[in-house]
Short mmCIF file of C-alpha atoms in Angstrom, two decimals:
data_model
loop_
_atom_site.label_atom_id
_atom_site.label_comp_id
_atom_site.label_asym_id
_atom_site.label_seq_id
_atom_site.Cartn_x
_atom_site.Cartn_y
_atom_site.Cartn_z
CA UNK A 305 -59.87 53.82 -63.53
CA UNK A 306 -56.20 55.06 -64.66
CA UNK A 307 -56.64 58.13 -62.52
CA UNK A 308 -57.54 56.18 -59.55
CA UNK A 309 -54.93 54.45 -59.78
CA UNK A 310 -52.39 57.19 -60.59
CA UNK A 311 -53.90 59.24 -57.66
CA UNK A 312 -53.31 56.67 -55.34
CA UNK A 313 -50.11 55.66 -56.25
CA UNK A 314 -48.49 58.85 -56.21
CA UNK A 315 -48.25 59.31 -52.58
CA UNK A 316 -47.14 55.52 -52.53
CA UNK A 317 -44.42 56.36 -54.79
CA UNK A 318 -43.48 59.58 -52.88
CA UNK A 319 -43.30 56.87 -49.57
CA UNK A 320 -41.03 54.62 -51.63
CA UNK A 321 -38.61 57.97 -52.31
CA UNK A 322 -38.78 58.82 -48.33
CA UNK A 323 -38.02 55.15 -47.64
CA UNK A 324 -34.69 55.63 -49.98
CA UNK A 325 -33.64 59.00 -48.81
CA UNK A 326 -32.23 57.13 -45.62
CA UNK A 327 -30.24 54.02 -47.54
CA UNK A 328 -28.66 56.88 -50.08
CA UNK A 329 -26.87 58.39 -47.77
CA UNK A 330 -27.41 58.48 -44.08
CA UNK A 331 -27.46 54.85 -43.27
CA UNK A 332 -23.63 54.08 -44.85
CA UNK A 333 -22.28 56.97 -42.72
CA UNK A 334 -23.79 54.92 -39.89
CA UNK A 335 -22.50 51.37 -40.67
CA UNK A 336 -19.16 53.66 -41.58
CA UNK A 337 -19.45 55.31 -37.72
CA UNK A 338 -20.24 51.67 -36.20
CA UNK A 339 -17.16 50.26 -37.73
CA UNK A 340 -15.05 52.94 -36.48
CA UNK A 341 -16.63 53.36 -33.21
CA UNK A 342 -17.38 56.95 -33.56
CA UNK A 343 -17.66 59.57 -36.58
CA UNK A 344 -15.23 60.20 -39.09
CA UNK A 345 -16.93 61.86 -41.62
CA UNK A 346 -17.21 65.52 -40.23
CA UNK A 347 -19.41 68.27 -39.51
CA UNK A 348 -20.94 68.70 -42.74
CA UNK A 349 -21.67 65.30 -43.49
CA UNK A 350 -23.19 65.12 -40.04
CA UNK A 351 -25.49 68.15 -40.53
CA UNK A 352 -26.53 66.61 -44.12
CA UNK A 353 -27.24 62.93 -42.72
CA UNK A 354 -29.11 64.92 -39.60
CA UNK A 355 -31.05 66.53 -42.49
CA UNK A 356 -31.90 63.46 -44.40
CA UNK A 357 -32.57 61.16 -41.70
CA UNK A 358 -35.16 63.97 -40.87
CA UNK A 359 -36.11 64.29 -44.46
CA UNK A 360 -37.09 60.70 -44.96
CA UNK A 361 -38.93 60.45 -41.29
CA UNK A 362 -41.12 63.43 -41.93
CA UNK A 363 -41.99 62.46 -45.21
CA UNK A 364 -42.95 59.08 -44.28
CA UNK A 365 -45.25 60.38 -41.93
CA UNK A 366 -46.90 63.54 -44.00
CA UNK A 367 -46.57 60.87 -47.50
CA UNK A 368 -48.75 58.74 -45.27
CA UNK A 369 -50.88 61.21 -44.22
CA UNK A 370 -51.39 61.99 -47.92
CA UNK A 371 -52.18 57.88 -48.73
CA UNK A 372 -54.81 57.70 -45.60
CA UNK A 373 -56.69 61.27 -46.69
CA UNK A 374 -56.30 60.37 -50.66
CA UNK A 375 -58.23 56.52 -49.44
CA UNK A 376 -60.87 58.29 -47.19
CA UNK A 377 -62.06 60.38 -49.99
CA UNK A 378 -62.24 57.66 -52.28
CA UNK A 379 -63.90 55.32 -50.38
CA UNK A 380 -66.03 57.37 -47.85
CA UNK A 381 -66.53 60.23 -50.57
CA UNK A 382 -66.32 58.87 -53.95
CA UNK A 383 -68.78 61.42 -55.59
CA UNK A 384 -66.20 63.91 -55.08
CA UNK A 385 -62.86 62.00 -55.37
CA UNK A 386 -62.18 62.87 -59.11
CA UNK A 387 -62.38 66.10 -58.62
CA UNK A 388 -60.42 66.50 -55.81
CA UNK A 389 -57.78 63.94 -56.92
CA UNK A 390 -57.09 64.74 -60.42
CA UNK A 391 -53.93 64.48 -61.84
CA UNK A 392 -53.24 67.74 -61.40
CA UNK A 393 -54.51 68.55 -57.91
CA UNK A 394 -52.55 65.19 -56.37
CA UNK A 395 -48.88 66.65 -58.42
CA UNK A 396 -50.08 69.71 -56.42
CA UNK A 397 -50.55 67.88 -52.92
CA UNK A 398 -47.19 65.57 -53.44
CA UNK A 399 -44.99 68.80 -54.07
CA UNK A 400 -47.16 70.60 -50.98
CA UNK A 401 -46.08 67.16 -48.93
CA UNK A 402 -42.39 67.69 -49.64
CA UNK A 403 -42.68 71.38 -49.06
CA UNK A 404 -44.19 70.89 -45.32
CA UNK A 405 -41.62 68.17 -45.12
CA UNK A 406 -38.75 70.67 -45.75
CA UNK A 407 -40.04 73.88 -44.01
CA UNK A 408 -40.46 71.46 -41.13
CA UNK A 409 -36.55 70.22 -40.81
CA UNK A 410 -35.26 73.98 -41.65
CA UNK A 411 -35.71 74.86 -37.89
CA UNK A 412 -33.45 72.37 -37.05
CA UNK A 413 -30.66 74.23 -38.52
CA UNK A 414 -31.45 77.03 -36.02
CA UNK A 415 -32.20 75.82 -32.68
CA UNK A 416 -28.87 73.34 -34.10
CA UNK A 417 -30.78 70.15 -32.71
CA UNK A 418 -28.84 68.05 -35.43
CA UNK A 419 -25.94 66.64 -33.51
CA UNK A 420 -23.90 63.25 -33.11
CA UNK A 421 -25.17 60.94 -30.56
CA UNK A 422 -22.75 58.32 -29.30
CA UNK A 423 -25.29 56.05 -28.22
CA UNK A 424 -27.01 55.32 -31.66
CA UNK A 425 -24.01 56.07 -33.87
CA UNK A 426 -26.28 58.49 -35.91
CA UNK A 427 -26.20 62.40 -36.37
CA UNK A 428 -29.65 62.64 -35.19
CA UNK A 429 -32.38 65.47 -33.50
CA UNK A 430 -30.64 65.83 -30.19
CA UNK A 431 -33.94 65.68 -28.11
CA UNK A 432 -32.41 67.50 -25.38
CA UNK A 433 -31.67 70.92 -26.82
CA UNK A 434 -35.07 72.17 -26.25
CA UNK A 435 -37.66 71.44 -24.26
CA UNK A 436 -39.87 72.96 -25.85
CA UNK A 437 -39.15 72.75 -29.79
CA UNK A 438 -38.88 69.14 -29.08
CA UNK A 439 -42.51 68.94 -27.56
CA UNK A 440 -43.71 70.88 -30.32
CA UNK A 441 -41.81 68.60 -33.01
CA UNK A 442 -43.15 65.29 -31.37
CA UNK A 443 -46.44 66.78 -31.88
CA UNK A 444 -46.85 68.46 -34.82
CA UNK A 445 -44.28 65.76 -36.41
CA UNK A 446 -46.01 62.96 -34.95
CA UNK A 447 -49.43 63.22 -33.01
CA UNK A 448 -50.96 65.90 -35.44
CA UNK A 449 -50.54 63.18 -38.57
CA UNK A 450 -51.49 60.24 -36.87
CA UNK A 451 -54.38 61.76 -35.42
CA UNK A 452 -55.49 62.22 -38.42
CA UNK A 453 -54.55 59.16 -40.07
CA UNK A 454 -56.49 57.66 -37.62
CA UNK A 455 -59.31 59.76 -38.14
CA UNK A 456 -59.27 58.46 -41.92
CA UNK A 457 -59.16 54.84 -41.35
CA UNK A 458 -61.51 54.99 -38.60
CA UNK A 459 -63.92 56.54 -40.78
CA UNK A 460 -63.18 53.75 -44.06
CA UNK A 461 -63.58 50.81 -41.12
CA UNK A 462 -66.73 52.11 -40.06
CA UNK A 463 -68.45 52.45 -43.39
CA UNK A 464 -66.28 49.01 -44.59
CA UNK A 465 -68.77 47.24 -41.29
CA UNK A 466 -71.54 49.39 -42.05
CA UNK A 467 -71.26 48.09 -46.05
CA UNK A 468 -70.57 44.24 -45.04
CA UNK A 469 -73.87 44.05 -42.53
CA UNK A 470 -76.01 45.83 -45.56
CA UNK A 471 -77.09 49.07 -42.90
CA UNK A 472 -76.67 51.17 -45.86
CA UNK A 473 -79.30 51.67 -48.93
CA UNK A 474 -78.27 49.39 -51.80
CA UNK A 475 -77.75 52.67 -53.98
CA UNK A 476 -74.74 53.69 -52.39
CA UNK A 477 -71.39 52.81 -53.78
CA UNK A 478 -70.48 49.40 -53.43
CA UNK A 479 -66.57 48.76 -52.19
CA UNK A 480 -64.65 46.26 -54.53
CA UNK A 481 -62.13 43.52 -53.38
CA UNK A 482 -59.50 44.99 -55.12
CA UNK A 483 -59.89 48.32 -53.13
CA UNK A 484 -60.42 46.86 -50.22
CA UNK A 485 -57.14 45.11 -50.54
CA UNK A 486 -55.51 48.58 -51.46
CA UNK A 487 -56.60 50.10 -48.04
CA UNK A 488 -55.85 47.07 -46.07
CA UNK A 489 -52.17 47.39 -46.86
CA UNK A 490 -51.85 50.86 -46.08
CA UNK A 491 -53.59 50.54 -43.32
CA UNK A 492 -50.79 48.03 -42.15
CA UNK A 493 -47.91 50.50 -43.40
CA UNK A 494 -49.57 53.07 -40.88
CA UNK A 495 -49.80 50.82 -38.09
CA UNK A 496 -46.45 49.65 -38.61
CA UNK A 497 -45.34 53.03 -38.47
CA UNK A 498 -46.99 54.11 -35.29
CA UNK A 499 -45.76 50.72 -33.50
CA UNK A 500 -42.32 51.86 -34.73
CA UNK A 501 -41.89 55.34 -34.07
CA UNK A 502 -44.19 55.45 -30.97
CA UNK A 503 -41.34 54.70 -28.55
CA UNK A 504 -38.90 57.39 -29.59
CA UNK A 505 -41.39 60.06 -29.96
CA UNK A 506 -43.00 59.12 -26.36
CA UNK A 507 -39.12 58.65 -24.89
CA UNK A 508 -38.26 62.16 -26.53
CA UNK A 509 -41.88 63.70 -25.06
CA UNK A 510 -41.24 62.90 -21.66
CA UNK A 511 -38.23 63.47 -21.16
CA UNK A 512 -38.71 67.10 -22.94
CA UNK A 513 -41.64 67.60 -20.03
CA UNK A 514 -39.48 66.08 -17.41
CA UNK A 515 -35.80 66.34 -18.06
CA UNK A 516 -34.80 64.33 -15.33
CA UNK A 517 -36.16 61.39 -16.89
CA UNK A 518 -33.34 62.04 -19.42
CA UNK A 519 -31.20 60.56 -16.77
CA UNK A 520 -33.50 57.42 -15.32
CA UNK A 521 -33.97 55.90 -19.09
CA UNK A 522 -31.75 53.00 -19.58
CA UNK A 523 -29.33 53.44 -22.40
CA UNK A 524 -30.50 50.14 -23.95
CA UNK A 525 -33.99 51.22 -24.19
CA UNK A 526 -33.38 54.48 -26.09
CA UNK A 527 -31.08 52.83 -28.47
CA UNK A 528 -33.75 50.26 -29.25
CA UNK A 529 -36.52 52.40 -29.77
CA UNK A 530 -34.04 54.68 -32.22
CA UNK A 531 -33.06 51.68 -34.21
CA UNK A 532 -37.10 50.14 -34.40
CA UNK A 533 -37.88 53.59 -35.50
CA UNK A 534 -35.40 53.24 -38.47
CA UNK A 535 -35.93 49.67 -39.19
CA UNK A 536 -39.42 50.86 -40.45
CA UNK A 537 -38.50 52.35 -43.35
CA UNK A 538 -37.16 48.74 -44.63
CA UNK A 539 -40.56 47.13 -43.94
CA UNK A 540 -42.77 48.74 -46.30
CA UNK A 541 -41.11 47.20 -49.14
CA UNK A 542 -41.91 43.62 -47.05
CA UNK A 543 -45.41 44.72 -46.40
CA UNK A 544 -46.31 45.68 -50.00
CA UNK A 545 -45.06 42.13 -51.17
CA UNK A 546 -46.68 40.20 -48.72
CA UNK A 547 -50.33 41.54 -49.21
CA UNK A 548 -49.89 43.37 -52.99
CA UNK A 549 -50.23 40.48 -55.49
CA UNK A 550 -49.29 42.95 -58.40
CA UNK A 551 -45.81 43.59 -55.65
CA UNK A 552 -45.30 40.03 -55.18
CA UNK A 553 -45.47 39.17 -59.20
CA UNK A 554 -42.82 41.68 -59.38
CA UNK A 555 -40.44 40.95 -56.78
CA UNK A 556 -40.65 37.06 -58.42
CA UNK A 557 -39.33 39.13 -62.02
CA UNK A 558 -36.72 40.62 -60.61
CA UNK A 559 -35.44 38.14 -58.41
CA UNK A 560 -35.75 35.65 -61.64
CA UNK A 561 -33.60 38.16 -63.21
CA UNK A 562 -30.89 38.70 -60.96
CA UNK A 563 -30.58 35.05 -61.10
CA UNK A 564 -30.46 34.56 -64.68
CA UNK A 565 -27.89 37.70 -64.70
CA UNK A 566 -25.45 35.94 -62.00
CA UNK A 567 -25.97 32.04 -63.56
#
């Protein structure tokens, strides 16, 4: 049971590290560029928050990748999950996850897509710069990994329907509450995700295909979907409280003693 657990919370843990990457760093040399209506803090510090910023989005997305693979072989192919998910192999596919996650923002450096971008306040992937690097980062960034993610969960849903109306034999593997409840949450971080980063990604596509779009978007429209894209990374924290009970029990601790440190 500890190296189910382990497995499986490895790539959660890795999420929680791409979640941070962005409040480090990047986001107070936004609220810093807000205040000042523009940025102060240079070239290089735009380059490294460009980097970061991309850092934490494309780990999010390959980390999840990770979480909805790591649950379909547990669930759909449990015969085989220990050996695929020991605790050496999953160190080996968390360090592969932030490898792919770096070679992946290197390029940026080259085609120099990391630029300031008035409207958003952010040193960001200039979508612009390329037509086509920016097709192929939307989908080998984006569609790829949620194409697959959605591969996963379709595949744990189905047998989860096929378990609960008793089509399969009574000899196969039964699924427990408790992993159910595991799945269901990352399930919801996915979706969340997708919902979030959907409209920046699809803006960023069609406008790469058509670059006269660039000029028919409203304004408002692209800053909204850049900021709901960034606001996910502070709702995984929210989701994992509101359906973990083992999350919840320790958000109450430390709240309890932060309050009992300021009384």
């Amino acid at each position: 049971m500890s190296l189910i657990i382990s497995s499986g919370n490895a790539f959660v843990v890795s999420l929680a590290i791409a979640d941070l990457v962005v409040a480090i760093y990047p986001y107070p040399l936004v609220l810093t560029a807000i205040f000042h209506d523009g940025w102060i803090a240079g070239y290089i510090h735009c380059q490294i928050s460009g980097f970061l910023m991309g850092l934490s989005v494309i780990g999010s997305i390959f980390n999840i990748t990770g979480i909805a693979i790591n649950r379909y072989c547990y669930i759909c192919h449990s015969l085989k999950y220990d050996k695929l998910f020991s605790n050496k192999n999953t160190a080996c596919y968390v360090i592969l996850v932030w490898v792919l996650t770096i070679l992946a923002i290197v390029p940026n450096w080259f085609v120099e897509s990391l630029q300031y971008d008035l409207r958003v306040y952010s040193c960001t992937f200039a979508q612009s710069v390329s037509s086509l690097y920016t097709i192929t980062v939307v989908v080998v960034h984006f569609i790829l990994p949620i194409s697959i993610v959605t591969y996963c969960y379709l595949r744990i849903w189905i047998l989860v329907i096929q378990v609960r109306k008793r089509v399969k034999p009574d000899n196969r593997p039964k699924i427990k509450p408790h992993d159910f409840r595991n799945f269901l949450t990352m399930f919801v971080v996915f979706v969340l995700f997708a919902v979030c980063w959907a409209p920046l990604n699809f803006i960023g596509l069609a406008v790469a295909m058509n670059p006269r779009l660039g000029m028919a978007i409203p304004e408002w429209l692209f800053t909204a979907s850049y900021f709901m894209a960034y606001f996910n990374s502070c709702l995984n924290a929210v989701v994992y409280g509101v359906l973990n009970h083992n999350f919840r029990k320790e958000y109450k601790r430390i709240v309890l003693a932060v309050f009992k440190l300021r009384c």
